[in-house]
CSV table of C-alpha atoms in Angstrom, one decimal:
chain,number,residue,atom,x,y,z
A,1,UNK,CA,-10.1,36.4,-2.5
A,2,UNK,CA,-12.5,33.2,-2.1
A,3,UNK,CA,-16.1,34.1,-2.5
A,4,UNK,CA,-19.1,33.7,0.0
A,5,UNK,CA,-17.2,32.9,3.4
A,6,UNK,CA,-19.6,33.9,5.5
A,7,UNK,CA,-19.7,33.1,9.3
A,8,UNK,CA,-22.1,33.5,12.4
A,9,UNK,CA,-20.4,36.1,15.2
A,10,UNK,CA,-21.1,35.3,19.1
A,11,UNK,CA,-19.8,38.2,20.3
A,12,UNK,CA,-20.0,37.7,24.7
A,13,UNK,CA,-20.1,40.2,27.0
A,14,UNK,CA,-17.1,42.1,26.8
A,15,UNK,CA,-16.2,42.7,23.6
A,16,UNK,CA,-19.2,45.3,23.6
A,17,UNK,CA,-17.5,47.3,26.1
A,18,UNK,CA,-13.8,46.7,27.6
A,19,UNK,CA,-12.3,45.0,24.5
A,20,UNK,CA,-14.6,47.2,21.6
A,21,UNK,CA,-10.9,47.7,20.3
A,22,UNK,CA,-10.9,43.6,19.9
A,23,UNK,CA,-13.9,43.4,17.9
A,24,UNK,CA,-13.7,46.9,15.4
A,25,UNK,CA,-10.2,45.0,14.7
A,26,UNK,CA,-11.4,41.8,13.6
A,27,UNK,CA,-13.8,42.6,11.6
A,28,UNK,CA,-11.9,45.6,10.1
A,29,UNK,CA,-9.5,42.6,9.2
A,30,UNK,CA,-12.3,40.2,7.9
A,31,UNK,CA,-13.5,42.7,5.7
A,32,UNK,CA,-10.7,42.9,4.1
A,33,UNK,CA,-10.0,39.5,4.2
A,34,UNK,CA,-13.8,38.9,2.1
A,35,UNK,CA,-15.2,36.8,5.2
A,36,UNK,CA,-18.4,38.1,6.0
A,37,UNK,CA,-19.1,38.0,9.5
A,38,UNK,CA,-23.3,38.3,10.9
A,39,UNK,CA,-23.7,39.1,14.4
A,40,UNK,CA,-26.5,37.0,15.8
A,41,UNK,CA,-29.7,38.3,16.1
A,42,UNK,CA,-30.1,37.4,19.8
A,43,UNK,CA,-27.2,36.5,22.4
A,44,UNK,CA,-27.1,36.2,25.9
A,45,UNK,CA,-24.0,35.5,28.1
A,46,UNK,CA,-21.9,32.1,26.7
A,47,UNK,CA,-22.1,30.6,30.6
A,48,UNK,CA,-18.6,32.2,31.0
A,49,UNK,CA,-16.9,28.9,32.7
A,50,UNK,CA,-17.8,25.6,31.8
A,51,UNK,CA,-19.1,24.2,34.9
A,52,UNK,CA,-16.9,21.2,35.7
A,53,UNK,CA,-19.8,19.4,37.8
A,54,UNK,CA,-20.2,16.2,36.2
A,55,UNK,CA,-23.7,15.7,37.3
A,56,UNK,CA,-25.7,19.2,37.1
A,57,UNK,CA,-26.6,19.7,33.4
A,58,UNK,CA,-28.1,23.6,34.5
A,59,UNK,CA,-25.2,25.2,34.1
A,60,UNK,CA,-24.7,24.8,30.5
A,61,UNK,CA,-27.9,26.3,29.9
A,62,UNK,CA,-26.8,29.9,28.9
A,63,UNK,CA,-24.9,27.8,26.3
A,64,UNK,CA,-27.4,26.1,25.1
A,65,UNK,CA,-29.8,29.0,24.9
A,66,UNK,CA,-27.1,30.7,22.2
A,67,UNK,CA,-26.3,27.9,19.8
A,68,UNK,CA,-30.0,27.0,19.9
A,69,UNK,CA,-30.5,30.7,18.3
A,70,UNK,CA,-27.6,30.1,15.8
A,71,UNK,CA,-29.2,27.3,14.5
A,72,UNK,CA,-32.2,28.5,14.0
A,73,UNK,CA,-31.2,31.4,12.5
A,74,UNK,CA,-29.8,29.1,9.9
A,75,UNK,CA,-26.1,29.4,11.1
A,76,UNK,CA,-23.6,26.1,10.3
A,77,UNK,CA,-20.5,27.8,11.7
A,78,UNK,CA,-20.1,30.7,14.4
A,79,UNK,CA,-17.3,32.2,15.6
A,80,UNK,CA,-15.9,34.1,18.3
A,81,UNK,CA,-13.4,36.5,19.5
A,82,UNK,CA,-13.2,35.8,23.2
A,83,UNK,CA,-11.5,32.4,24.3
A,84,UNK,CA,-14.0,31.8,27.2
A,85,UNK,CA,-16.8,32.5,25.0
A,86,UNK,CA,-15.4,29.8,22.5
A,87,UNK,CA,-13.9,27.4,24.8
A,88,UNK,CA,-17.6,27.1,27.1
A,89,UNK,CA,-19.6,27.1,23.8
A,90,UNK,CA,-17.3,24.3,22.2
A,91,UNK,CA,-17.3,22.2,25.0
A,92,UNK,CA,-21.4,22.8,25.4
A,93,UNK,CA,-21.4,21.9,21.9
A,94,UNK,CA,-19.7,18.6,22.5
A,95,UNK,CA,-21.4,17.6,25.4
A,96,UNK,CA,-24.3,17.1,22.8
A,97,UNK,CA,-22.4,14.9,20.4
A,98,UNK,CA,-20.6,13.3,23.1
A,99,UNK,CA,-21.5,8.9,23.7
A,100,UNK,CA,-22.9,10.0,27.4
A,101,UNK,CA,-24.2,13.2,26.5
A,102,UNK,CA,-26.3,15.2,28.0
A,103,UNK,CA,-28.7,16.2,24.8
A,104,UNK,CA,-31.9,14.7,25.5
A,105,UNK,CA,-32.0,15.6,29.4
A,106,UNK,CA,-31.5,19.6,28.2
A,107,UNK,CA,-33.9,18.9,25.2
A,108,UNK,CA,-36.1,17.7,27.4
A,109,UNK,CA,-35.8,20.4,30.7
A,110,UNK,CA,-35.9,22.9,27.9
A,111,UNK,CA,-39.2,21.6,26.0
A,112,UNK,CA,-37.8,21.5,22.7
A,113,UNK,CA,-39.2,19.9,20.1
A,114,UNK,CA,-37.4,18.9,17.8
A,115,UNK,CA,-34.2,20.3,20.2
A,116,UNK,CA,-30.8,21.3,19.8
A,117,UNK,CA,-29.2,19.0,17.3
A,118,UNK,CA,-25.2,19.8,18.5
A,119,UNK,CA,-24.5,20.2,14.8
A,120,UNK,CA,-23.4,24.1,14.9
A,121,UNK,CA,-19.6,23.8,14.7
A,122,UNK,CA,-18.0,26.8,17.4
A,123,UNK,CA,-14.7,28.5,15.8
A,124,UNK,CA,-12.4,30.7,17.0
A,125,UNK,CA,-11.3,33.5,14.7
A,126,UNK,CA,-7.7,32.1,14.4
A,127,UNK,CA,-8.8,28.7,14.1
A,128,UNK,CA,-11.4,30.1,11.4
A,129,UNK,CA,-8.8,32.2,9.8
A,130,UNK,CA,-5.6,28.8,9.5
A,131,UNK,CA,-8.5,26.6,8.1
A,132,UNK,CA,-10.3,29.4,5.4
A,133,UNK,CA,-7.6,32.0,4.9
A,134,UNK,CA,-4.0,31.9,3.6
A,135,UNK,CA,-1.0,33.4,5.4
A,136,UNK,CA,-0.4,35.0,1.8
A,137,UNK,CA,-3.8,36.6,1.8
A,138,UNK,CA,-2.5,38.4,4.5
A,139,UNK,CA,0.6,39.0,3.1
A,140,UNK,CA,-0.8,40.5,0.1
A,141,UNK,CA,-3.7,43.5,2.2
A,142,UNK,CA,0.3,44.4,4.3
A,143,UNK,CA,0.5,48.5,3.7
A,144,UNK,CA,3.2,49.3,6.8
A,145,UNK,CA,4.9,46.0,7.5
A,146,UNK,CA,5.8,44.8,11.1
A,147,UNK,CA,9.9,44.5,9.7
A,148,UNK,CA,11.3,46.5,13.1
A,149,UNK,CA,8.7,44.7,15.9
A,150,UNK,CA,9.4,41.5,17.6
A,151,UNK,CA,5.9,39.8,18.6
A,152,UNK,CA,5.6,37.5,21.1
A,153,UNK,CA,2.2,35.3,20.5
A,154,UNK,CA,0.4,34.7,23.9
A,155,UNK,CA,-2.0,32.1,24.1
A,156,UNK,CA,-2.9,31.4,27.6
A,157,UNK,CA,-5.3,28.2,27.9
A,158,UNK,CA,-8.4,28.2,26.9
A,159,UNK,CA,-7.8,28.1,23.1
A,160,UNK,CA,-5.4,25.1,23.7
A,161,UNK,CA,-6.7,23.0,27.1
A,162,UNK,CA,-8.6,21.0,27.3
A,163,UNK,CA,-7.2,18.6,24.6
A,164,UNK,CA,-10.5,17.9,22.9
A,165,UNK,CA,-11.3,21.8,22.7
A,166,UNK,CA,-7.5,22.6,21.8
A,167,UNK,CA,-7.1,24.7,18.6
A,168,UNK,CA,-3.2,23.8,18.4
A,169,UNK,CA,-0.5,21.6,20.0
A,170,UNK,CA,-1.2,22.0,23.8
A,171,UNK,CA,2.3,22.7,24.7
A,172,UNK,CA,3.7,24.0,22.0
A,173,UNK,CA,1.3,26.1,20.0
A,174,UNK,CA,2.2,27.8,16.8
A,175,UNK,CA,-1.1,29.0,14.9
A,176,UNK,CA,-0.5,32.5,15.4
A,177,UNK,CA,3.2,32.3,14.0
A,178,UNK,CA,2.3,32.7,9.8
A,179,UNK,CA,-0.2,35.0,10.1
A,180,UNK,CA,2.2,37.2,12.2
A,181,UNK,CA,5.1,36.3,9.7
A,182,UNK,CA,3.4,37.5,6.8
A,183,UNK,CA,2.9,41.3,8.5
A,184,UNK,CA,6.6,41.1,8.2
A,185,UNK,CA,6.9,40.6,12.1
A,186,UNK,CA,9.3,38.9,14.1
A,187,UNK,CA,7.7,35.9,15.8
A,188,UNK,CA,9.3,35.3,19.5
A,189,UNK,CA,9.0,31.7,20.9
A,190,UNK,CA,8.5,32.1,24.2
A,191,UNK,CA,8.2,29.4,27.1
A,192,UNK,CA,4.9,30.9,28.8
A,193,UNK,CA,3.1,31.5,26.2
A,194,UNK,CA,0.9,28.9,27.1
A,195,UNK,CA,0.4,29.4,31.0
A,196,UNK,CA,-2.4,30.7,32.9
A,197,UNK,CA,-2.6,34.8,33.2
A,198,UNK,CA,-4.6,34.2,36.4
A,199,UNK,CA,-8.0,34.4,34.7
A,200,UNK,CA,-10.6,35.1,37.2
A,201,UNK,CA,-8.6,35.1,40.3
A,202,UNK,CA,-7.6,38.9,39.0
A,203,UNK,CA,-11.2,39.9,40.9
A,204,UNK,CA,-10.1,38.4,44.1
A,205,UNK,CA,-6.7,37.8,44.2
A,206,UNK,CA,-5.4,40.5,41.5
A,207,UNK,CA,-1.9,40.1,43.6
A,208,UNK,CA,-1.5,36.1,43.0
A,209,UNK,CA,-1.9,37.3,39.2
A,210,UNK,CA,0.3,40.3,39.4
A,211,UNK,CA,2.7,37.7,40.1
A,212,UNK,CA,1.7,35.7,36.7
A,213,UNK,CA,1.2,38.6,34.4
A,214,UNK,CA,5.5,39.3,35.7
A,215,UNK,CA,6.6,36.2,35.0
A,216,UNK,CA,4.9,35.9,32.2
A,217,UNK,CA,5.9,39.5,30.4
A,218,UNK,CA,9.7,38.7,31.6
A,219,UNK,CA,9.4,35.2,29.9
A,220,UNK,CA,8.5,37.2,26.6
A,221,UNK,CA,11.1,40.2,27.4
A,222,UNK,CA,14.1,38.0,28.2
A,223,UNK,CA,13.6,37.1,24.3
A,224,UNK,CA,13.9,40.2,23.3
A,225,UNK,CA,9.5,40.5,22.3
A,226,UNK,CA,8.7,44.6,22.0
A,227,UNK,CA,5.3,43.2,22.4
A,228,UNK,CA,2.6,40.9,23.3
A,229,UNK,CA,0.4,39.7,21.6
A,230,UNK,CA,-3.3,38.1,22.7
A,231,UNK,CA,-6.6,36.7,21.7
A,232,UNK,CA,-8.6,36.6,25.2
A,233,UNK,CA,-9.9,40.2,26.7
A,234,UNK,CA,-8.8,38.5,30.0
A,235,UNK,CA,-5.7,38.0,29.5
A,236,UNK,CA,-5.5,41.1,28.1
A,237,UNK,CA,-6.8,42.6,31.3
A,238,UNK,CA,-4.1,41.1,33.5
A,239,UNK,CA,-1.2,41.6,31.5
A,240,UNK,CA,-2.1,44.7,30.8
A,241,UNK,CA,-3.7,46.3,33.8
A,242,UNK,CA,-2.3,44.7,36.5
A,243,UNK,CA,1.4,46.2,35.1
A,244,UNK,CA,1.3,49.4,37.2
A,245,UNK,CA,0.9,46.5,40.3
A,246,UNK,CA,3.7,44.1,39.2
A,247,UNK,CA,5.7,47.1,38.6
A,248,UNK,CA,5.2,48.6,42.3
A,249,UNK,CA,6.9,45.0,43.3
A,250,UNK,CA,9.4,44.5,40.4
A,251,UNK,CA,10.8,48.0,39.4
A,252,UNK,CA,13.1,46.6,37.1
A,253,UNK,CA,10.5,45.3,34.6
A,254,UNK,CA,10.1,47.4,31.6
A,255,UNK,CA,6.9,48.2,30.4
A,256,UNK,CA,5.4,45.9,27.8
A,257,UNK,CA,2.7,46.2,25.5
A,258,UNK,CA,-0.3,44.1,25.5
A,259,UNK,CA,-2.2,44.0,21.9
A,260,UNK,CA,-5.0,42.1,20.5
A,261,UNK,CA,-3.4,39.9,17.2
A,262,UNK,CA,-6.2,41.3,15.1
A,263,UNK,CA,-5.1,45.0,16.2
A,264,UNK,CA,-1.4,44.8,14.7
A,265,UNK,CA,-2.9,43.0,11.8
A,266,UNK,CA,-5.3,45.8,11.3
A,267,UNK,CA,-2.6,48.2,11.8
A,268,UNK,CA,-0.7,46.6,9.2
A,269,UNK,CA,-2.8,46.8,6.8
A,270,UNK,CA,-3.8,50.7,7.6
A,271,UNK,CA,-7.6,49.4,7.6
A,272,UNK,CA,-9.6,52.3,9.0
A,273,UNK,CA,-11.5,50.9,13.0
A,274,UNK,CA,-12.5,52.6,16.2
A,275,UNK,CA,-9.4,52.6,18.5
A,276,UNK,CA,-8.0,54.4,21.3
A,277,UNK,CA,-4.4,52.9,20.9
A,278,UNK,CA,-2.1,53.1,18.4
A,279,UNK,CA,-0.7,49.4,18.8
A,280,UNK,CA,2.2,50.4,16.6
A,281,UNK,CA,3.5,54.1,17.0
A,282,UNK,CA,4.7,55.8,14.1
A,283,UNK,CA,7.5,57.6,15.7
A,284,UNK,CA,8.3,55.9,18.8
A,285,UNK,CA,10.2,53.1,19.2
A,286,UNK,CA,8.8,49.8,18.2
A,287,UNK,CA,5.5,49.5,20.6
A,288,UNK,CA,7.1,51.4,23.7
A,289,UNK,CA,3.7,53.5,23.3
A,290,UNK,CA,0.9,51.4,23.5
A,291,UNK,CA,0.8,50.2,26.7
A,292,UNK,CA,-3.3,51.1,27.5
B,1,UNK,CA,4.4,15.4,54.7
B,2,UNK,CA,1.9,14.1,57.4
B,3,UNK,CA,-1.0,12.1,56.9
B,4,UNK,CA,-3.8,11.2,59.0
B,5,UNK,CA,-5.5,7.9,58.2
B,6,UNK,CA,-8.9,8.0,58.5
B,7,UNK,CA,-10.7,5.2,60.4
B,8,UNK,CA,-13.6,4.8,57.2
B,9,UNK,CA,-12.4,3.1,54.8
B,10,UNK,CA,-10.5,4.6,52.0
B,11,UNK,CA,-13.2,4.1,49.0
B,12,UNK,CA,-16.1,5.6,51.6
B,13,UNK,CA,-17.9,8.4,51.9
B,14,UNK,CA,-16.0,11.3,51.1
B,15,UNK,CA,-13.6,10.2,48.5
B,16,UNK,CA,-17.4,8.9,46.4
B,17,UNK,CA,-18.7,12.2,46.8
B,18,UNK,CA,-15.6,13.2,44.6
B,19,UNK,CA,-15.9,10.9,42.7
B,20,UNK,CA,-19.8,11.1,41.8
B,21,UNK,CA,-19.1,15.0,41.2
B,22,UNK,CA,-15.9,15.3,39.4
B,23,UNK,CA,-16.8,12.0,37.1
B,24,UNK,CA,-13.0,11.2,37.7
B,25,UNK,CA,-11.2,8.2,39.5
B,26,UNK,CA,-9.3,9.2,42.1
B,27,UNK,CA,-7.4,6.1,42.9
B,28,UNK,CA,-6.1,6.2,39.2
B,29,UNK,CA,-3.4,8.8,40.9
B,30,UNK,CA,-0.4,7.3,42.0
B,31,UNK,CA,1.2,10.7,43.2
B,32,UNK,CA,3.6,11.7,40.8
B,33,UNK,CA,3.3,14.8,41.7
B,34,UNK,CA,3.2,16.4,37.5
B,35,UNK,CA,0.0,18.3,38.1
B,36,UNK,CA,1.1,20.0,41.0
B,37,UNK,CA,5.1,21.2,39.2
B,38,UNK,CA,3.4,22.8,36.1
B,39,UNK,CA,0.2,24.4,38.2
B,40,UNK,CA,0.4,27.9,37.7
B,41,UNK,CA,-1.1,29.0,41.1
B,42,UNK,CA,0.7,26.6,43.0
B,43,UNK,CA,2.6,28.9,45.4
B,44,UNK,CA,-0.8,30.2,46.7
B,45,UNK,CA,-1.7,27.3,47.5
B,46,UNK,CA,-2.1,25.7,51.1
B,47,UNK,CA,-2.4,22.1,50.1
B,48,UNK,CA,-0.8,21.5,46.3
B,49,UNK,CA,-2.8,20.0,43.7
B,50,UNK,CA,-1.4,16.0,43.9
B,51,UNK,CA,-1.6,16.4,48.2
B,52,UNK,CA,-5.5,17.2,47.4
B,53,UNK,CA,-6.2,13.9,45.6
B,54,UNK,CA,-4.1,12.1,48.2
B,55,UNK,CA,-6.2,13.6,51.3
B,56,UNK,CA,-9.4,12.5,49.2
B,57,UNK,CA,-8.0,8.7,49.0
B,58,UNK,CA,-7.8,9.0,52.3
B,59,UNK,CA,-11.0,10.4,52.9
B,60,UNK,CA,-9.9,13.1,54.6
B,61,UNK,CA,-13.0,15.2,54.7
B,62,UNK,CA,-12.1,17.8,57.8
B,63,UNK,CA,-8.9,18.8,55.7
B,64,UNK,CA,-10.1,19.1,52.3
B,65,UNK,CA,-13.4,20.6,53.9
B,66,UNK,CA,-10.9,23.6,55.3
B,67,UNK,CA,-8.5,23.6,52.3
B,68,UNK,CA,-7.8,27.0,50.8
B,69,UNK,CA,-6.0,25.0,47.6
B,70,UNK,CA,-8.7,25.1,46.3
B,71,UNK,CA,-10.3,28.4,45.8
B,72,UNK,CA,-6.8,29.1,44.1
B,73,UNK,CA,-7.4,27.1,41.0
B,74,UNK,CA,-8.1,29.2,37.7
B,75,UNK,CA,-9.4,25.8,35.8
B,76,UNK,CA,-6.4,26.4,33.0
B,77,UNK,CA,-6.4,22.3,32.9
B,78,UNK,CA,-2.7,22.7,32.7
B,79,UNK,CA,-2.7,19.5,35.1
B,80,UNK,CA,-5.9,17.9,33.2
B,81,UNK,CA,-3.8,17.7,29.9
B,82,UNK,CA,-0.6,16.5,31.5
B,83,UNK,CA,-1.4,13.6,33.8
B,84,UNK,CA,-0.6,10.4,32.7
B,85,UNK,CA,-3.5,8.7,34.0
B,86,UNK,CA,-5.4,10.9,32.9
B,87,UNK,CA,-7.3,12.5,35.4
B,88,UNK,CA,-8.9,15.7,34.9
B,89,UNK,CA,-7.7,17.3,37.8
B,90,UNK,CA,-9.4,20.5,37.6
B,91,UNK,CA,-12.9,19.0,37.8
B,92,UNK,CA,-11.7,17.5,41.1
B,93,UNK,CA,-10.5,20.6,42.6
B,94,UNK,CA,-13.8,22.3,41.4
B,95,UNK,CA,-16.2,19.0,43.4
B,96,UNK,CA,-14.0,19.9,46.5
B,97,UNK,CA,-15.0,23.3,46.0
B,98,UNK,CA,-18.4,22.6,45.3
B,99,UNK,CA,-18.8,20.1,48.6
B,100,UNK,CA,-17.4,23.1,50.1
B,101,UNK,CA,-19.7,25.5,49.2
B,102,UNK,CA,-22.8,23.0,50.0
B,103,UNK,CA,-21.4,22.6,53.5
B,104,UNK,CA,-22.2,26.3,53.6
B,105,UNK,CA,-19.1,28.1,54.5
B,106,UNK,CA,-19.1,31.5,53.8
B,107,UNK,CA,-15.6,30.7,51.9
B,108,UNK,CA,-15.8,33.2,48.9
B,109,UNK,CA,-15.2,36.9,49.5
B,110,UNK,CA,-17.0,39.4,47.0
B,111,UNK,CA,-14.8,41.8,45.2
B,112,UNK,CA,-15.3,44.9,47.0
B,113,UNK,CA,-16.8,48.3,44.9
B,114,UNK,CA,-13.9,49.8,44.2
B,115,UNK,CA,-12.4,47.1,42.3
B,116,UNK,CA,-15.6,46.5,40.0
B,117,UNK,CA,-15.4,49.9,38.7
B,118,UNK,CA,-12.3,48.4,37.2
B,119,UNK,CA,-12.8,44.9,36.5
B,120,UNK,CA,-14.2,43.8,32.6
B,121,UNK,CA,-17.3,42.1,32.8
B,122,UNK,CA,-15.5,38.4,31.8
B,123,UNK,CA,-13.9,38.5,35.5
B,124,UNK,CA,-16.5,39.5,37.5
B,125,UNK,CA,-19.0,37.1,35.9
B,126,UNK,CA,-16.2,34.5,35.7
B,127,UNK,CA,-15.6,34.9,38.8
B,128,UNK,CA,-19.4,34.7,40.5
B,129,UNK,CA,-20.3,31.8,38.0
B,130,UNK,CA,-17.1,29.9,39.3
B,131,UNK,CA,-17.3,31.0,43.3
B,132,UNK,CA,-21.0,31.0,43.8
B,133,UNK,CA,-23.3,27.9,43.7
């Protein structure tokens, strides 16, 4: 087990509350994997979008605000769970190392002295666990292996577009596919896996994503996934949620269930965190239960 | 599909508005039409993605001004990371939305209540930081 992996933790909004299950997970699964993971002292909201506006800087402040904090509490590397959280931070982040960037116009609106440096470097957990942490590590914490459960890795876009903030190949992603392999689960290819859920549309037009979250669970069904798996509480949401809608509109589709990756791996390795689903059911058929 | 010309000319007003907001060029496009195949909300969409750059060459303010295309957009820069002139489409759709929004339309519509009991906190906030100025 490598010594003295320890990493910064920006938490965002909702893994406090709708997606606790999320967070207990991964850091049941860091434990046990020796990374040490330190919440930061003080966070506020990551921005939640990256404002696209090229010209008005104010946006990016709530960004700003948080990896000015992880610097000065001494952190190189942080890492989150959420991929909004990571994919706004990131790109904040760059905007400051960027040629026409936008560092000394926030420095100076913000009064810093000396200011932001943009030298924090923004991870996402998977990303953190391919570059620190071998599939074989994994392999080795495995209690109740995955051998009867077909996963279908969803990764949905923020974690892969844009290209400069893209933790894998764009179209045809992969990073999820050893760590899943070495719970002893079936990895299931499927074409959507890197399509839009719908995001934020689900508060105003949960029926345009209701048509998303179908497509996208048939996609994994037709081949032959007993579950989802996904790393964004908002995609989570509308795959999961918006089921009992798609459902009223497409009878046919079986139910599928919707899992966070680190939840089957915690499950996996029987590592004790606070849940409310069994992800994998003992007794049932592979996954039928967990559908929240 | 039907085009009205404009009587500006095409590099004028509106289509420099876009321009100055998004960052992007919008006479790079030459309508191939990728972005708008592989967009993921294209079905509820009034205008597709490609037909909004086109009606912004052509400066056609009063149509992209009324365009519900936009508001459908979730920003998952599946059209950004496929154009090959690469034009970051989304961050035009957003500068249409945010001219939009400074012309002061009342073009968002809140979630109601009963929905926000259910919601997570990433949509709702997602969705006011992306649909409000």
């Amino acid at each position: 087990m490598p010594e003295g992996l320890r990493v910064g933790y920006f938490p965002g909004c909702t893994l406090k509350t709708d997606a606790r299950d999320f967070e207990s997970s991964a850091l049941a699964v860091a434990g046990a994997l020796g990374i040490e993971v330190a919440e930061l002292g003080r966070w506020n909201c990551c921005g939640t979008v990256y404002s696209l506006d090229a010209v008005n800087l104010m946006p990016r402040l709530a960004s700003v605000h948080n990896l000015i904090r992880a610097e000065e509490e001494g952190f190189s590397e942080i890492m989150t769970l959420c991929s909004m959280c990571y994919n706004t931070l990131k790109r904040t982040n760059n905007l400051f190392t960027s040629k026409n960037n936008g560092l000394a116009a926030i420095n100076d609106f913000l009064c810093l002295k000396p200011g932001y440096s943009g030298r924090v470097k923004i991870y996402h957990f998977l990303e953190f666990l391919r570059e620190k942490i071998k599939p074989e590590q994994v392999k080795d914490l495995v209690v109740r292996p995955l051998d009867s459960l077909a996963v279908a890795p969803y990764y949905g876009c923020l974690l892969l577009r844009p290209k400069e903030m893209a933790i894998d190949d764009p179209e045809k992603p992969e990073i999820l596919t050893p760590f899943l392999s070495a719970l002893g689960a079936k990895v299931i290819d499927f074409p959507l896996n890197n399509e839009c859920c719908g995001a934020y549309q689900t508060a105003m037009h949960p029926e345009a994503v209701a048509r998303r979250a179908c497509r996208i669970i048939s996609s994994a069904q037709s081949e032959g996934a007993d579950m989802i798996a996904v790393s964004c509480p908002l995609c989570h949401y509308n795959l999961s949620a918006l089921q009992g809608m798609v459902r009223s509109t497409h009878p046919g589709l079986k139910a599928m269930p919707i899992v966070y990756f680190t939840e089957i791996m915690a499950q996996a390795m029987e590592l004790d965190y606070k849940t409310e689903v069994e992800a994998i059911p003992r007794d049932a058929e592979p996954g039928r239960e967990a559908v929240k | 599909m039907k085009i009205i010309l404009g009587n500006s000319h095409p590099q004028s007003l509106f289509a420099q508005k876009i321009e100055a907001l998004s960052g992007q060029k919008l006479f790079a496009c030459y309508q191939c039409g990728k972005c708008s195949s592989g967009c993921p909300m294209a079905e509820s969409m009034d205008l597709l993605p490609n037909r909004v750059i086109r009606e912004a060459q052509l400066n056609n303010g009063p149509v992209l001004m009324s365009c519900r295309a936009v508001w459908f957009c979730s920003s998952c820069f599946a059209c950004s990371v496929r154009c090959p002139k690469g034009i970051d489409i989304a961050r035009i759709m957003e500068a249409v939305r945010t001219l939009q929004m400074m012309d002061g339309k009342p073009i968002t519509e809140q979630p109601s209540c009963e929905d926000t009991g259910t919601l997570p906190q990433i949509a709702l906030v997602s969705h006011f930081r992306k649909f409000n100025v």
